[in-house]
GROMACS .gro file of N, CA and C in nm:
model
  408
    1UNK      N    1   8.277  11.627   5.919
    1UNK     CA    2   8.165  11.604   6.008
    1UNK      C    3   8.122  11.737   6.065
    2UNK      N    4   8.043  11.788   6.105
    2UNK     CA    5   7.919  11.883   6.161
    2UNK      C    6   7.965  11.847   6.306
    3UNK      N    7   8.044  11.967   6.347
    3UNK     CA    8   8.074  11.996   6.493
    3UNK      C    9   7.979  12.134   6.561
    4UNK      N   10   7.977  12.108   6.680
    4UNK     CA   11   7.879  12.248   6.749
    4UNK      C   12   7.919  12.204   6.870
    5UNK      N   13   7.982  12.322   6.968
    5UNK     CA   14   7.995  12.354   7.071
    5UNK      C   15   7.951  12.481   7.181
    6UNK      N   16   7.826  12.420   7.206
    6UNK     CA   17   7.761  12.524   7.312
    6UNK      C   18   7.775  12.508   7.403
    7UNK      N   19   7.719  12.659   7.473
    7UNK     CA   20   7.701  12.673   7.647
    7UNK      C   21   7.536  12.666   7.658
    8UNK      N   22   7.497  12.738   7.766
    8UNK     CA   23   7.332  12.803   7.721
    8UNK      C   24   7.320  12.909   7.736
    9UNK      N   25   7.441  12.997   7.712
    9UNK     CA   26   7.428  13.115   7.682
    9UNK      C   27   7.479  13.134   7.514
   10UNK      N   28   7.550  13.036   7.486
   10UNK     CA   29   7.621  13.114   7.323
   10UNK      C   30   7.651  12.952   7.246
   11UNK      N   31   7.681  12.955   7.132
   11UNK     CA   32   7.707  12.898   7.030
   11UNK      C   33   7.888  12.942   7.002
   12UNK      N   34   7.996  12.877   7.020
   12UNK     CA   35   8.119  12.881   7.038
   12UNK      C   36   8.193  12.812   6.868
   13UNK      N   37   8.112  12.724   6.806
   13UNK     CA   38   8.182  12.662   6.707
   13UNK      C   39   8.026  12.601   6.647
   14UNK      N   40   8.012  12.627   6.547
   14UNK     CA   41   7.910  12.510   6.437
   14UNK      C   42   7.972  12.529   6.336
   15UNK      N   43   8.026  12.447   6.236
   15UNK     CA   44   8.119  12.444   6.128
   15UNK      C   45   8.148  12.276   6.115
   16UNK      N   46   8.213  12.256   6.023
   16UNK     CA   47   8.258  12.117   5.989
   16UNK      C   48   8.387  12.137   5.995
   17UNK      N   49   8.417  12.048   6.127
   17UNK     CA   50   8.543  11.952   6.132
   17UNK      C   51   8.586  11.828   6.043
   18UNK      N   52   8.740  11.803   6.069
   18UNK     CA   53   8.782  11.701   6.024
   18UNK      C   54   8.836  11.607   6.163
   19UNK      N   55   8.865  11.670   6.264
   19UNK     CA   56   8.901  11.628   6.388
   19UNK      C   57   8.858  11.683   6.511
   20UNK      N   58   8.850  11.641   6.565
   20UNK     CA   59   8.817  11.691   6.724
   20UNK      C   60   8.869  11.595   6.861
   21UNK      N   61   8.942  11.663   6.913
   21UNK     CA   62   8.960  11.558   7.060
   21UNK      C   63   8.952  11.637   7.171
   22UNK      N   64   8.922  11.552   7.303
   22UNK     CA   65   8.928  11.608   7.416
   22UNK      C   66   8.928  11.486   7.531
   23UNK      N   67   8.905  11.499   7.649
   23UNK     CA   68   8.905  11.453   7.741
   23UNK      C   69   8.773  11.403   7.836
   24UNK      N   70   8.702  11.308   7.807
   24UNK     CA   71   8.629  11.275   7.891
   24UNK      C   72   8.633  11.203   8.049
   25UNK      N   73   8.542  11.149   8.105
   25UNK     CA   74   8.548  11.095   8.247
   25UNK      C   75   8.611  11.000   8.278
   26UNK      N   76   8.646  10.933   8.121
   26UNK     CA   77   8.651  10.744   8.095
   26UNK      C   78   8.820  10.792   8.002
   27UNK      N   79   8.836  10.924   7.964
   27UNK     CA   80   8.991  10.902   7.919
   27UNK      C   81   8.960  11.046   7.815
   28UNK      N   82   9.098  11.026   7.714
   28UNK     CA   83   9.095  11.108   7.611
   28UNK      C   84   9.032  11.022   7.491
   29UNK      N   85   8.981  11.127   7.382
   29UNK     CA   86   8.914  11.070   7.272
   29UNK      C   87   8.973  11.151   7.183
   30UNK      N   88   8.941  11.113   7.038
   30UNK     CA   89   8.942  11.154   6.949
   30UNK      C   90   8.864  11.131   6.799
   31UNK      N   91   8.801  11.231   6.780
   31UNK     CA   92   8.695  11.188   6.659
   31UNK      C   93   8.698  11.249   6.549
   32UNK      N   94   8.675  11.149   6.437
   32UNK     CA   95   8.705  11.169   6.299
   32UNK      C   96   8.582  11.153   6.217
   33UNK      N   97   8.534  11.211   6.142
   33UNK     CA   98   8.448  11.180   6.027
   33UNK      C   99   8.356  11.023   6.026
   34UNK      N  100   8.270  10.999   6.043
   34UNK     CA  101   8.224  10.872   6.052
   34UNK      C  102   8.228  10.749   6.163
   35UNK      N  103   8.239  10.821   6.275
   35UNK     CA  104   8.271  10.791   6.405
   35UNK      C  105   8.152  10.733   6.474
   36UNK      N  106   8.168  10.588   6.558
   36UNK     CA  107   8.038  10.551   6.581
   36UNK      C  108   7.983  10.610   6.714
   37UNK      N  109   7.867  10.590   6.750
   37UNK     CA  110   7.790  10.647   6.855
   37UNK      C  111   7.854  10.674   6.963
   38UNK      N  112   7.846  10.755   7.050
   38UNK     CA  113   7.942  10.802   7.144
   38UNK      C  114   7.890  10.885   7.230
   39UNK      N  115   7.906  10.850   7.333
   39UNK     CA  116   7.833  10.942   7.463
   39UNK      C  117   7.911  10.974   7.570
   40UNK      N  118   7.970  11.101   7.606
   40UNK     CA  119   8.078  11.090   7.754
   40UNK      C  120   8.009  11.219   7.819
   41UNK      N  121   8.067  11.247   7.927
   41UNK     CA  122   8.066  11.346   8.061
   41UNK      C  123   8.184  11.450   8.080
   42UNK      N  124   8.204  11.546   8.075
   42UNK     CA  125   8.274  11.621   8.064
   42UNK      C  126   8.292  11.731   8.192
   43UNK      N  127   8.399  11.654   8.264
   43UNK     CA  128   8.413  11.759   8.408
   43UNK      C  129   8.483  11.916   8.354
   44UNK      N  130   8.585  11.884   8.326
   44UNK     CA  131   8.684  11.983   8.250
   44UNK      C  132   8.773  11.940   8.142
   45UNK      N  133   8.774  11.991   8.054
   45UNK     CA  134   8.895  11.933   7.932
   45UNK      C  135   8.944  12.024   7.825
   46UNK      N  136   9.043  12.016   7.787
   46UNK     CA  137   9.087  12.117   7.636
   46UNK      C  138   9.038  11.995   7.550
   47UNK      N  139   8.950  12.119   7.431
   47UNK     CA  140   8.914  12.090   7.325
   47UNK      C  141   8.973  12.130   7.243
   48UNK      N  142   9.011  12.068   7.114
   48UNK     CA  143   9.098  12.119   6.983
   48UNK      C  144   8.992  12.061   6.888
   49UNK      N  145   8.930  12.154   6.783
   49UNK     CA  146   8.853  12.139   6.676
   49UNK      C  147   8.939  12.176   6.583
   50UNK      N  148   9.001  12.080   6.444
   50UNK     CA  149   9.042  12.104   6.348
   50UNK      C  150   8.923  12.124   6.223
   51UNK      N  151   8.961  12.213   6.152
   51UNK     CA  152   8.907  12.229   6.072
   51UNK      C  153   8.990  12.315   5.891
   52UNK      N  154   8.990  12.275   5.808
   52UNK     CA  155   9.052  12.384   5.734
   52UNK      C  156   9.193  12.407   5.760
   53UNK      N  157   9.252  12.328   5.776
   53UNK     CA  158   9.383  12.311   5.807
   53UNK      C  159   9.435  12.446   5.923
   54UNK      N  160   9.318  12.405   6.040
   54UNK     CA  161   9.351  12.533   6.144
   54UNK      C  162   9.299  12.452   6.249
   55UNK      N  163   9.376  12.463   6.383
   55UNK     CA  164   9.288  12.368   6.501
   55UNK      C  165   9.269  12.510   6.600
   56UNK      N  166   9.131  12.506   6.641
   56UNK     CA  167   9.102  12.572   6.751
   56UNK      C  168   9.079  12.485   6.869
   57UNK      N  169   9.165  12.571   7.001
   57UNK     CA  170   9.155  12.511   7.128
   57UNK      C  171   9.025  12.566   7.203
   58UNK      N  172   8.946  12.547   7.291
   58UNK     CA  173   8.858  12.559   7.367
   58UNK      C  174   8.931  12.511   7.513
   59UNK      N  175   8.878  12.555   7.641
   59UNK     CA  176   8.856  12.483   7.786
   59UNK      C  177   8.727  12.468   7.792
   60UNK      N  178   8.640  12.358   7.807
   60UNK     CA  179   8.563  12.352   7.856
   60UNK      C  180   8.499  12.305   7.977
   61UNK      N  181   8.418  12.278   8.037
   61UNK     CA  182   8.340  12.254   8.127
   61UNK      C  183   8.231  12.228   8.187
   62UNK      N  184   8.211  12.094   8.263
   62UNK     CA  185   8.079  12.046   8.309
   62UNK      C  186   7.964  12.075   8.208
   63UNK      N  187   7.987  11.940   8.133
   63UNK     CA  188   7.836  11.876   8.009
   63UNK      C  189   7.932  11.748   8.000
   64UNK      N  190   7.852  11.749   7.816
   64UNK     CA  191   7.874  11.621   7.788
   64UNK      C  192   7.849  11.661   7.613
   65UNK      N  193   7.928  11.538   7.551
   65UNK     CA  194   7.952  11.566   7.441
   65UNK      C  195   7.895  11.398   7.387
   66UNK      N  196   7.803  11.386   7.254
   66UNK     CA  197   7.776  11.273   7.202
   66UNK      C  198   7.762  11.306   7.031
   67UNK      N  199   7.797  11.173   7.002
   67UNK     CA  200   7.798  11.204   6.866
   67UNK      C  201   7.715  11.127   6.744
   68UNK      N  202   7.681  11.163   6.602
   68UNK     CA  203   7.544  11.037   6.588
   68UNK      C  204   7.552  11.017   6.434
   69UNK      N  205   7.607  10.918   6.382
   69UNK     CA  206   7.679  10.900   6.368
   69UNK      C  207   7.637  10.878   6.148
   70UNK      N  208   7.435  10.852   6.207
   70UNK     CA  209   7.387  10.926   6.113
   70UNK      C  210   7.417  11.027   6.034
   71UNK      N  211   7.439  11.128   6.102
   71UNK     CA  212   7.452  11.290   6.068
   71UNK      C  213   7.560  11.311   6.093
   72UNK      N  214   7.667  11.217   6.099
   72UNK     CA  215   7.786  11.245   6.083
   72UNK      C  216   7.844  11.384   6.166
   73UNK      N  217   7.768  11.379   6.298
   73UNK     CA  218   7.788  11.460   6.371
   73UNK      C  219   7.819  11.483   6.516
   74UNK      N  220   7.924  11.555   6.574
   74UNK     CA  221   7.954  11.540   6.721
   74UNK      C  222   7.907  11.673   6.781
   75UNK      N  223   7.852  11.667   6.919
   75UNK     CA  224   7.822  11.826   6.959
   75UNK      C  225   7.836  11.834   7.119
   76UNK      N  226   7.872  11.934   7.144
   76UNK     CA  227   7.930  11.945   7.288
   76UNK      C  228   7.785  12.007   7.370
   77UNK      N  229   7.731  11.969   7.488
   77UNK     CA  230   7.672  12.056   7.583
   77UNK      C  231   7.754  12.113   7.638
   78UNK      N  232   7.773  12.216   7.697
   78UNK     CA  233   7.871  12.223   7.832
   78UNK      C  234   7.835  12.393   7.902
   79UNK      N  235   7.825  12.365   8.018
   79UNK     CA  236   7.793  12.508   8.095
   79UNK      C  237   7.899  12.613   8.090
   80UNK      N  238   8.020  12.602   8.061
   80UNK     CA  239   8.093  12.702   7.992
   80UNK      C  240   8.231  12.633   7.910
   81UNK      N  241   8.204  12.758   7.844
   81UNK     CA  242   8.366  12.716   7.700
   81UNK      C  243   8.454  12.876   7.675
   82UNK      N  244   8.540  12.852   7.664
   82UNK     CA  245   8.634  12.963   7.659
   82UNK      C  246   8.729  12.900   7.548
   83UNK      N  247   8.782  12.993   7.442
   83UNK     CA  248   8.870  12.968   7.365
   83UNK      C  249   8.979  13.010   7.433
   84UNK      N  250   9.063  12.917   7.424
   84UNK     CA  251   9.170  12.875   7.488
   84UNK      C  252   9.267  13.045   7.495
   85UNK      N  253   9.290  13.107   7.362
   85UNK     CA  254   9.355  13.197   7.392
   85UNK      C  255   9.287  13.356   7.427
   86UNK      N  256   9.199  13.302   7.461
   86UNK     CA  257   9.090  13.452   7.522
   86UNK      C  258   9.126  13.417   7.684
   87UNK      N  259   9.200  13.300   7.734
   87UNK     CA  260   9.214  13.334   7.872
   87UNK      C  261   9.279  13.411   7.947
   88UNK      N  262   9.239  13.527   8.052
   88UNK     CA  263   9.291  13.604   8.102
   88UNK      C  264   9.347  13.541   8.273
   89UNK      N  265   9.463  13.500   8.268
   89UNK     CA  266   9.538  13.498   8.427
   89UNK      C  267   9.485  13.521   8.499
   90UNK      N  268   9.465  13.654   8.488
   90UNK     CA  269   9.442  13.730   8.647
   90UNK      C  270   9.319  13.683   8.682
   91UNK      N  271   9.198  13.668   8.556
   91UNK     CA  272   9.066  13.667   8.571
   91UNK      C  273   9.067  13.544   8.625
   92UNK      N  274   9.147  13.416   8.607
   92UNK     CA  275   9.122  13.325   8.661
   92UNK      C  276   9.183  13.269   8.802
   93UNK      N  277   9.278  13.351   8.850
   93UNK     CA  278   9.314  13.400   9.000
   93UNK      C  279   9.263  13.423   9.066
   94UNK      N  280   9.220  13.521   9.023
   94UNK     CA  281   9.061  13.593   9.103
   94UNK      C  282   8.954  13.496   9.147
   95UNK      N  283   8.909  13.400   9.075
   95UNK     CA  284   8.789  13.314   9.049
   95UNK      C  285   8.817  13.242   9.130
   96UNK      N  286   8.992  13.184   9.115
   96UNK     CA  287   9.003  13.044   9.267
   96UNK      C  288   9.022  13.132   9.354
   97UNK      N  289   9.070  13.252   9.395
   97UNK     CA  290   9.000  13.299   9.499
   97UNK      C  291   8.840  13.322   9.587
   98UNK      N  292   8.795  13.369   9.475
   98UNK     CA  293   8.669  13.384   9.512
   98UNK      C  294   8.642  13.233   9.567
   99UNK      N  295   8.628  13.181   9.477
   99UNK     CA  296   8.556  12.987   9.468
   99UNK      C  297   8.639  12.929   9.686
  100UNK      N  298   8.759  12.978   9.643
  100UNK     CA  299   8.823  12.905   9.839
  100UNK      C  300   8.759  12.991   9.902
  101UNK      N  301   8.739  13.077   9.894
  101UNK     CA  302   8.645  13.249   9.997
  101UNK      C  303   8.518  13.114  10.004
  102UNK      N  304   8.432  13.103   9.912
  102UNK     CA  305   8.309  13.036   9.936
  102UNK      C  306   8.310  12.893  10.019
  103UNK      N  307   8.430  12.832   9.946
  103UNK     CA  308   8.424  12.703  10.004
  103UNK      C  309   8.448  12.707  10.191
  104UNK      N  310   8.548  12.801  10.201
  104UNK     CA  311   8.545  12.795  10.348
  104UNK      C  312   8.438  12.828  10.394
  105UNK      N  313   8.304  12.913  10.355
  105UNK     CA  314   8.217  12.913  10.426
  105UNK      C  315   8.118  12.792  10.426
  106UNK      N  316   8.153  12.681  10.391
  106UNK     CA  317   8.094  12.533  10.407
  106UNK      C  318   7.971  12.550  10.395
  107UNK      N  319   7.978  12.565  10.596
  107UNK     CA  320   7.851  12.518  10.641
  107UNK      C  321   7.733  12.592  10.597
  108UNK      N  322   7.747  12.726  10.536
  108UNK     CA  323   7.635  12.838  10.507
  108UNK      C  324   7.546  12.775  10.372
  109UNK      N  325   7.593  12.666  10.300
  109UNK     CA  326   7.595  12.634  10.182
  109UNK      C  327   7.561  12.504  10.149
  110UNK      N  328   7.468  12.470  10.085
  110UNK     CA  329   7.373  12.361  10.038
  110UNK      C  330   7.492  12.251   9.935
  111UNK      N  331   7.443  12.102   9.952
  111UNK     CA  332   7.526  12.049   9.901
  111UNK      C  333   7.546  12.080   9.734
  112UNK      N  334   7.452  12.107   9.631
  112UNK     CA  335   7.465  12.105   9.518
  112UNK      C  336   7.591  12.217   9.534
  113UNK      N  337   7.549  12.373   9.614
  113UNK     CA  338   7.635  12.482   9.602
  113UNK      C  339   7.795  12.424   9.637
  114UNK      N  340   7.847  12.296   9.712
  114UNK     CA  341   7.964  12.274   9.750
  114UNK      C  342   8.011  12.206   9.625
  115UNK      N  343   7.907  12.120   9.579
  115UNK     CA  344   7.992  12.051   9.505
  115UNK      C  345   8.012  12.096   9.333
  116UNK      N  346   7.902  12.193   9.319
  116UNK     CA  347   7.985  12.260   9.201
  116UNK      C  348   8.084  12.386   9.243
  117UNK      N  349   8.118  12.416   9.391
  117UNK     CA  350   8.230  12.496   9.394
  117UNK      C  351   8.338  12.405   9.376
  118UNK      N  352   8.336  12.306   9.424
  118UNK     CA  353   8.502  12.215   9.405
  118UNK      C  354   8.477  12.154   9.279
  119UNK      N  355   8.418  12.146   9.194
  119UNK     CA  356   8.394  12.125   9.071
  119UNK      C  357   8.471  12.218   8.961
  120UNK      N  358   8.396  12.346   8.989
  120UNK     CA  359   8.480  12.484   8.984
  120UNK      C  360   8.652  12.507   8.986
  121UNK      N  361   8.636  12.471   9.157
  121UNK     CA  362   8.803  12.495   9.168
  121UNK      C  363   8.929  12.388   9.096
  122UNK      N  364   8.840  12.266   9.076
  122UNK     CA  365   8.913  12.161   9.010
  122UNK      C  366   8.938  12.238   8.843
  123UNK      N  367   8.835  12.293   8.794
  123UNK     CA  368   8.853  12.333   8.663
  123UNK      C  369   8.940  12.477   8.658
  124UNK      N  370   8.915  12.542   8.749
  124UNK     CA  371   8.999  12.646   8.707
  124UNK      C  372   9.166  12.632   8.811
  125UNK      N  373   9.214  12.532   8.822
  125UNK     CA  374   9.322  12.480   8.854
  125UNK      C  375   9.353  12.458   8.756
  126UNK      N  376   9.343  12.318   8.666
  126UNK     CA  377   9.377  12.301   8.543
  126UNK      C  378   9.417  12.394   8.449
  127UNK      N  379   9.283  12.501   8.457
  127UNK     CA  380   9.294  12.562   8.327
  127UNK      C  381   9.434  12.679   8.402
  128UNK      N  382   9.481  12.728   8.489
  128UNK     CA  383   9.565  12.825   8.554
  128UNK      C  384   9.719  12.681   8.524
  129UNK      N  385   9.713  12.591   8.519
  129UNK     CA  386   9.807  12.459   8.506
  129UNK      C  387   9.841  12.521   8.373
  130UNK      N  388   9.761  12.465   8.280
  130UNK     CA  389   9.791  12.486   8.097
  130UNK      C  390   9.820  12.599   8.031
  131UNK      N  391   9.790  12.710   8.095
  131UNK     CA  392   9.804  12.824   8.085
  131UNK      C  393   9.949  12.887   8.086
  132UNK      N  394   9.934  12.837   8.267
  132UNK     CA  395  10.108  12.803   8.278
  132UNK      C  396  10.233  12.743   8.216
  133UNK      N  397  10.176  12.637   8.179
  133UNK     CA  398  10.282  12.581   8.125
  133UNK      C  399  10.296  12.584   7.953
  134UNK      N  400  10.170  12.603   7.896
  134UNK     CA  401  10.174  12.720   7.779
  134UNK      C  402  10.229  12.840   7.766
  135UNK      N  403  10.234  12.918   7.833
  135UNK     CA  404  10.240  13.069   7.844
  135UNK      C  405  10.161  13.133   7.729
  136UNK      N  406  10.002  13.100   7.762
  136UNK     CA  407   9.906  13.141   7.654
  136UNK      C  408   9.894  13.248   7.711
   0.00000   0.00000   0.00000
Protein backbone atom coordinates (compact mmCIF):
# COMPACT_ATOMS: atom_id res chain seq x y z
CA UNK A 1 0.00 0.00 0.00
CA UNK A 2 1.14 3.79 -0.73
CA UNK A 3 2.12 5.31 2.66
CA UNK A 4 3.01 9.27 3.08
CA UNK A 5 3.78 10.96 6.14
CA UNK A 6 3.83 14.72 6.30
CA UNK A 7 4.21 17.83 8.30
CA UNK A 8 3.69 21.27 6.37
CA UNK A 9 6.94 21.80 6.31
CA UNK A 10 8.46 18.34 4.78
CA UNK A 11 7.50 15.01 3.35
CA UNK A 12 9.03 12.30 6.04
CA UNK A 13 8.03 8.89 4.18
CA UNK A 14 6.10 8.33 0.57
CA UNK A 15 7.02 4.78 -0.39
CA UNK A 16 4.97 1.57 -0.18
CA UNK A 17 4.40 -0.16 2.93
CA UNK A 18 3.38 -3.50 3.91
CA UNK A 19 2.49 -2.37 7.54
CA UNK A 20 2.01 0.50 9.50
CA UNK A 21 0.74 1.04 13.13
CA UNK A 22 0.33 3.65 15.59
CA UNK A 23 -1.81 5.09 18.11
CA UNK A 24 -4.84 7.02 17.72
CA UNK A 25 -7.50 8.93 20.14
CA UNK A 26 -9.87 5.76 20.06
CA UNK A 27 -6.70 3.16 20.68
CA UNK A 28 -3.82 1.51 18.73
CA UNK A 29 -4.21 0.46 15.04
CA UNK A 30 -2.69 -1.32 12.65
CA UNK A 31 -2.82 -1.34 8.83
CA UNK A 32 -2.21 -3.69 6.16
CA UNK A 33 -2.63 -3.62 2.45
CA UNK A 34 -6.34 -3.38 1.58
CA UNK A 35 -7.57 -1.89 4.68
CA UNK A 36 -11.03 -0.36 4.84
CA UNK A 37 -11.77 3.36 5.24
CA UNK A 38 -10.35 4.83 8.22
CA UNK A 39 -10.22 8.12 9.81
CA UNK A 40 -8.48 8.95 13.40
CA UNK A 41 -6.89 12.06 15.37
CA UNK A 42 -3.59 11.94 16.37
CA UNK A 43 -2.49 13.75 19.73
CA UNK A 44 0.94 12.02 19.96
CA UNK A 45 2.02 8.47 18.93
CA UNK A 46 5.05 6.23 17.67
CA UNK A 47 4.73 5.33 14.22
CA UNK A 48 6.44 2.16 12.74
CA UNK A 49 6.23 1.98 8.82
CA UNK A 50 7.38 -1.42 7.55
CA UNK A 51 8.49 -1.67 4.44
CA UNK A 52 11.16 -3.99 2.59
CA UNK A 53 11.73 -6.03 5.33
CA UNK A 54 12.88 -2.78 7.43
CA UNK A 55 10.42 -0.92 9.96
CA UNK A 56 10.96 2.74 10.45
CA UNK A 57 9.86 4.43 13.74
CA UNK A 58 8.57 8.05 13.62
CA UNK A 59 7.03 10.28 16.91
CA UNK A 60 4.51 12.04 15.74
CA UNK A 61 2.17 14.72 16.51
CA UNK A 62 -1.13 16.61 16.51
CA UNK A 63 -3.03 15.61 12.88
CA UNK A 64 -4.68 12.87 11.74
CA UNK A 65 -4.14 9.99 9.64
CA UNK A 66 -6.98 8.37 7.05
CA UNK A 67 -6.81 5.86 4.71
CA UNK A 68 -8.79 5.08 1.17
CA UNK A 69 -8.99 2.24 0.51
CA UNK A 70 -9.45 2.70 -3.32
CA UNK A 71 -5.86 3.62 -3.69
CA UNK A 72 -4.90 1.34 -1.40
CA UNK A 73 -3.58 4.05 0.56
CA UNK A 74 -2.89 5.46 4.19
CA UNK A 75 -1.39 9.05 4.82
CA UNK A 76 -0.56 10.89 7.88
CA UNK A 77 -1.25 14.87 8.37
CA UNK A 78 0.56 15.84 11.33
CA UNK A 79 2.23 19.23 12.50
CA UNK A 80 5.40 17.51 13.38
CA UNK A 81 7.24 14.00 12.87
CA UNK A 82 10.63 13.10 13.96
CA UNK A 83 12.25 9.78 13.20
CA UNK A 84 12.42 8.16 16.15
CA UNK A 85 16.24 7.80 16.19
CA UNK A 86 17.13 11.46 15.21
CA UNK A 87 15.89 12.27 18.81
CA UNK A 88 18.13 14.37 20.73
CA UNK A 89 17.55 14.27 24.91
CA UNK A 90 18.77 17.29 25.71
CA UNK A 91 16.81 18.99 22.82
CA UNK A 92 13.82 17.65 24.27
CA UNK A 93 14.59 18.81 27.99
CA UNK A 94 15.04 21.95 26.94
CA UNK A 95 11.55 22.16 25.13
CA UNK A 96 9.60 20.89 28.48
CA UNK A 97 11.37 23.47 29.93
CA UNK A 98 10.72 26.09 27.83
CA UNK A 99 6.83 24.78 27.25
CA UNK A 100 6.45 24.94 31.88
CA UNK A 101 8.44 28.61 31.55
CA UNK A 102 5.28 29.48 29.21
CA UNK A 103 2.67 27.66 30.86
CA UNK A 104 3.28 29.38 34.14
CA UNK A 105 2.81 32.52 32.52
CA UNK A 106 -1.03 31.53 32.05
CA UNK A 107 -2.65 34.47 32.31
CA UNK A 108 -0.43 36.49 29.54
CA UNK A 109 -1.74 33.86 27.05
CA UNK A 110 -4.79 33.21 24.86
CA UNK A 111 -6.64 29.97 25.17
CA UNK A 112 -5.62 28.28 21.78
CA UNK A 113 -1.74 29.37 23.05
CA UNK A 114 -2.53 27.20 26.52
CA UNK A 115 -3.89 24.52 25.08
CA UNK A 116 -1.44 23.64 22.47
CA UNK A 117 1.27 24.27 25.21
CA UNK A 118 -0.12 21.31 27.36
CA UNK A 119 -0.68 19.56 24.23
CA UNK A 120 3.04 20.08 23.68
CA UNK A 121 4.10 19.14 27.12
CA UNK A 122 1.91 15.96 27.01
CA UNK A 123 3.90 15.00 23.77
CA UNK A 124 7.19 15.71 24.66
CA UNK A 125 6.76 13.76 28.03
CA UNK A 126 6.03 10.70 26.21
CA UNK A 127 8.44 11.08 23.73
CA UNK A 128 11.44 11.88 26.86
CA UNK A 129 9.29 8.37 28.47
CA UNK A 130 10.30 6.09 25.21
CA UNK A 131 13.37 7.44 24.79
CA UNK A 132 14.05 6.54 28.21
CA UNK A 133 13.12 3.47 28.42
CA UNK A 134 14.61 2.68 24.92
CA UNK A 135 17.85 4.21 25.42
CA UNK A 136 17.48 5.55 21.76
Amino acid sequence: MKCILRTPLATFFDGEASRVSGVTEYGSIEIFPGHVALTGTIDFSEIEIEFEHVIQHFFVKQGFLYTDPEEDMIEFLVLFAEKKEEVDMQSLKEYREFILKKLQQGDSLGDFQLRHLEESKVAVEKMLEVVKKEGV
